[in-house]
Amino acid sequence: MSDVHRKTAAEMFGVPEDQVTPEQREAARVVNFGSLYGRGPNLQNIPIRTEEGPRISDLFRKEKK
């Protein structure tokens, strides 16, 4: 069975799934649950570096189209 948060983190951070760090997985988990509960691409309080925010937000928007 695949870990959806690890898969999302791999896409968000551009790394293979087996190289996703616990911090990256946690950020993806917040994004995944946020999208389920209507948070959308709002990246406040997600444990990522500030400079990664716009790229991840763009990725989220592309996936939702």
Coordinates of N, CA and C in Angstrom, one line a residue:
M1 N 0.8 -1.2 0.0 CA 0.0 0.0 0.0 C 0.9 1.2 0.0
S2 N 0.5 2.2 -0.8 CA 1.3 3.4 -0.9 C 0.9 4.4 0.2
D3 N 1.9 5.2 0.6 CA 1.7 6.3 1.6 C 1.4 7.6 0.8
V4 N 0.2 8.0 0.9 CA -0.3 9.2 0.1 C 0.5 10.4 0.5
H5 N 0.8 10.6 1.8 CA 1.6 11.8 2.2 C 3.0 11.7 1.7
R6 N 3.6 10.6 1.6 CA 4.9 10.4 1.1 C 4.9 10.7 -0.4
K7 N 3.9 10.2 -1.1 CA 3.8 10.5 -2.6 C 3.6 12.0 -2.8
T8 N 2.7 12.6 -2.1 CA 2.5 14.1 -2.2 C 3.8 14.8 -1.9
A9 N 4.5 14.4 -0.9 CA 5.8 15.1 -0.5 C 6.8 14.9 -1.7
A10 N 6.9 13.8 -2.2 CA 7.8 13.5 -3.4 C 7.5 14.5 -4.5
E11 N 6.2 14.7 -4.8 CA 5.8 15.6 -5.9 C 6.1 17.1 -5.5
M12 N 5.8 17.4 -4.2 CA 6.0 18.8 -3.7 C 7.5 19.2 -3.8
F13 N 8.3 18.3 -3.3 CA 9.7 18.6 -3.2 C 10.7 18.1 -4.3
G14 N 10.1 17.4 -5.2 CA 10.9 16.9 -6.4 C 11.9 15.9 -6.0
V15 N 11.6 15.0 -5.1 CA 12.5 13.9 -4.7 C 11.8 12.6 -4.9
P16 N 12.6 11.5 -5.0 CA 12.0 10.2 -5.0 C 11.3 9.9 -3.7
E17 N 10.2 9.1 -3.7 CA 9.5 8.8 -2.5 C 10.3 8.2 -1.4
D18 N 11.3 7.4 -1.8 CA 12.2 6.8 -0.7 C 13.2 7.7 -0.1
Q19 N 13.2 9.0 -0.6 CA 14.1 10.0 -0.1 C 13.4 11.1 0.7
V20 N 12.1 11.0 0.8 CA 11.3 12.0 1.5 C 11.6 12.0 3.0
T21 N 11.9 13.1 3.6 CA 12.3 13.3 5.0 C 11.0 13.3 5.8
P22 N 11.1 13.1 7.1 CA 9.9 13.2 8.0 C 9.3 14.6 7.9
E23 N 10.1 15.6 7.8 CA 9.6 17.0 7.7 C 8.9 17.2 6.4
Q24 N 9.4 16.7 5.3 CA 8.7 16.9 4.1 C 7.3 16.1 4.1
R25 N 7.3 14.9 4.7 CA 6.1 14.2 4.8 C 5.1 14.9 5.6
E26 N 5.5 15.5 6.7 CA 4.6 16.3 7.6 C 4.0 17.4 6.8
A27 N 4.8 18.1 6.0 CA 4.3 19.3 5.2 C 3.2 18.8 4.2
A28 N 3.5 17.7 3.6 CA 2.6 17.1 2.6 C 1.3 16.7 3.3
R29 N 1.4 16.1 4.5 CA 0.2 15.7 5.3 C -0.7 16.9 5.6
V30 N -0.1 18.0 6.0 CA -0.9 19.2 6.2 C -1.6 19.7 4.9
V31 N -0.9 19.6 3.8 CA -1.5 20.0 2.5 C -2.6 19.1 2.2
N32 N -2.4 17.8 2.3 CA -3.4 16.8 2.0 C -4.7 17.0 2.8
F33 N -4.5 17.1 4.1 CA -5.7 17.2 5.0 C -6.3 18.6 4.8
G34 N -5.5 19.6 4.5 CA -6.0 20.9 4.3 C -6.9 21.0 3.0
S35 N -6.5 20.2 2.0 CA -7.3 20.2 0.8 C -8.6 19.5 1.0
L36 N -8.6 18.4 1.8 CA -9.8 17.7 2.1 C -10.8 18.5 2.9
Y37 N -10.3 19.4 3.7 CA -11.2 20.2 4.6 C -11.4 21.7 4.1
G38 N -11.1 21.9 2.8 CA -11.4 23.2 2.2 C -10.4 24.3 2.4
R39 N -9.2 23.9 2.9 CA -8.2 24.9 3.1 C -7.6 25.4 1.8
G40 N -7.6 24.6 0.8 CA -7.0 25.0 -0.5 C -5.5 25.2 -0.4
P41 N -5.0 26.0 -1.3 CA -3.6 26.2 -1.3 C -3.0 27.2 -0.3
N42 N -3.8 27.5 0.7 CA -3.3 28.4 1.8 C -2.2 27.7 2.5
L43 N -1.0 28.2 2.4 CA 0.2 27.5 3.0 C 0.7 28.0 4.3
Q44 N -0.2 28.8 5.0 CA 0.2 29.3 6.3 C 0.3 28.1 7.3
N45 N 1.2 28.2 8.2 CA 1.4 27.2 9.2 C 1.8 25.8 8.7
I46 N 2.3 25.7 7.5 CA 2.8 24.5 6.9 C 4.3 24.5 7.1
P47 N 4.9 23.5 7.6 CA 6.4 23.5 7.9 C 7.2 23.4 6.6
I48 N 7.3 24.5 5.9 CA 8.2 24.5 4.7 C 8.9 25.8 4.7
R49 N 10.0 25.9 4.0 CA 10.8 27.1 3.9 C 9.9 28.1 3.0
T50 N 10.0 29.4 3.4 CA 9.2 30.5 2.8 C 9.4 30.5 1.3
E51 N 10.6 30.3 0.8 CA 10.8 30.3 -0.6 C 10.2 29.2 -1.4
E52 N 9.8 28.1 -0.7 CA 9.2 27.0 -1.4 C 7.6 27.2 -1.5
G53 N 7.1 28.1 -0.8 CA 5.6 28.3 -0.8 C 5.0 28.5 -2.2
P54 N 5.5 29.5 -2.9 CA 4.9 29.8 -4.2 C 4.9 28.6 -5.2
R55 N 6.0 27.8 -5.2 CA 6.1 26.7 -6.1 C 5.2 25.6 -5.7
I56 N 5.0 25.3 -4.4 CA 4.1 24.3 -3.9 C 2.7 24.7 -4.1
S57 N 2.4 26.0 -3.9 CA 1.0 26.5 -4.1 C 0.7 26.3 -5.6
D58 N 1.6 26.6 -6.5 CA 1.4 26.5 -7.9 C 1.1 25.0 -8.3
L59 N 1.9 24.1 -7.7 CA 1.7 22.7 -7.9 C 0.3 22.2 -7.4
F60 N -0.1 22.7 -6.3 CA -1.4 22.4 -5.8 C -2.5 22.9 -6.7
R61 N -2.4 24.1 -7.2 CA -3.4 24.6 -8.2 C -3.5 23.8 -9.4
K62 N -2.3 23.4 -10.0 CA -2.3 22.6 -11.2 C -3.0 21.2 -11.0
E63 N -2.8 20.6 -9.8 CA -3.4 19.3 -9.5 C -4.9 19.5 -9.4
K64 N -5.4 20.6 -8.9 CA -6.8 20.8 -8.7 C -7.6 21.1 -10.0
K65 N -6.9 21.4 -11.1 CA -7.6 21.8 -12.4 C -8.0 20.5 -13.1

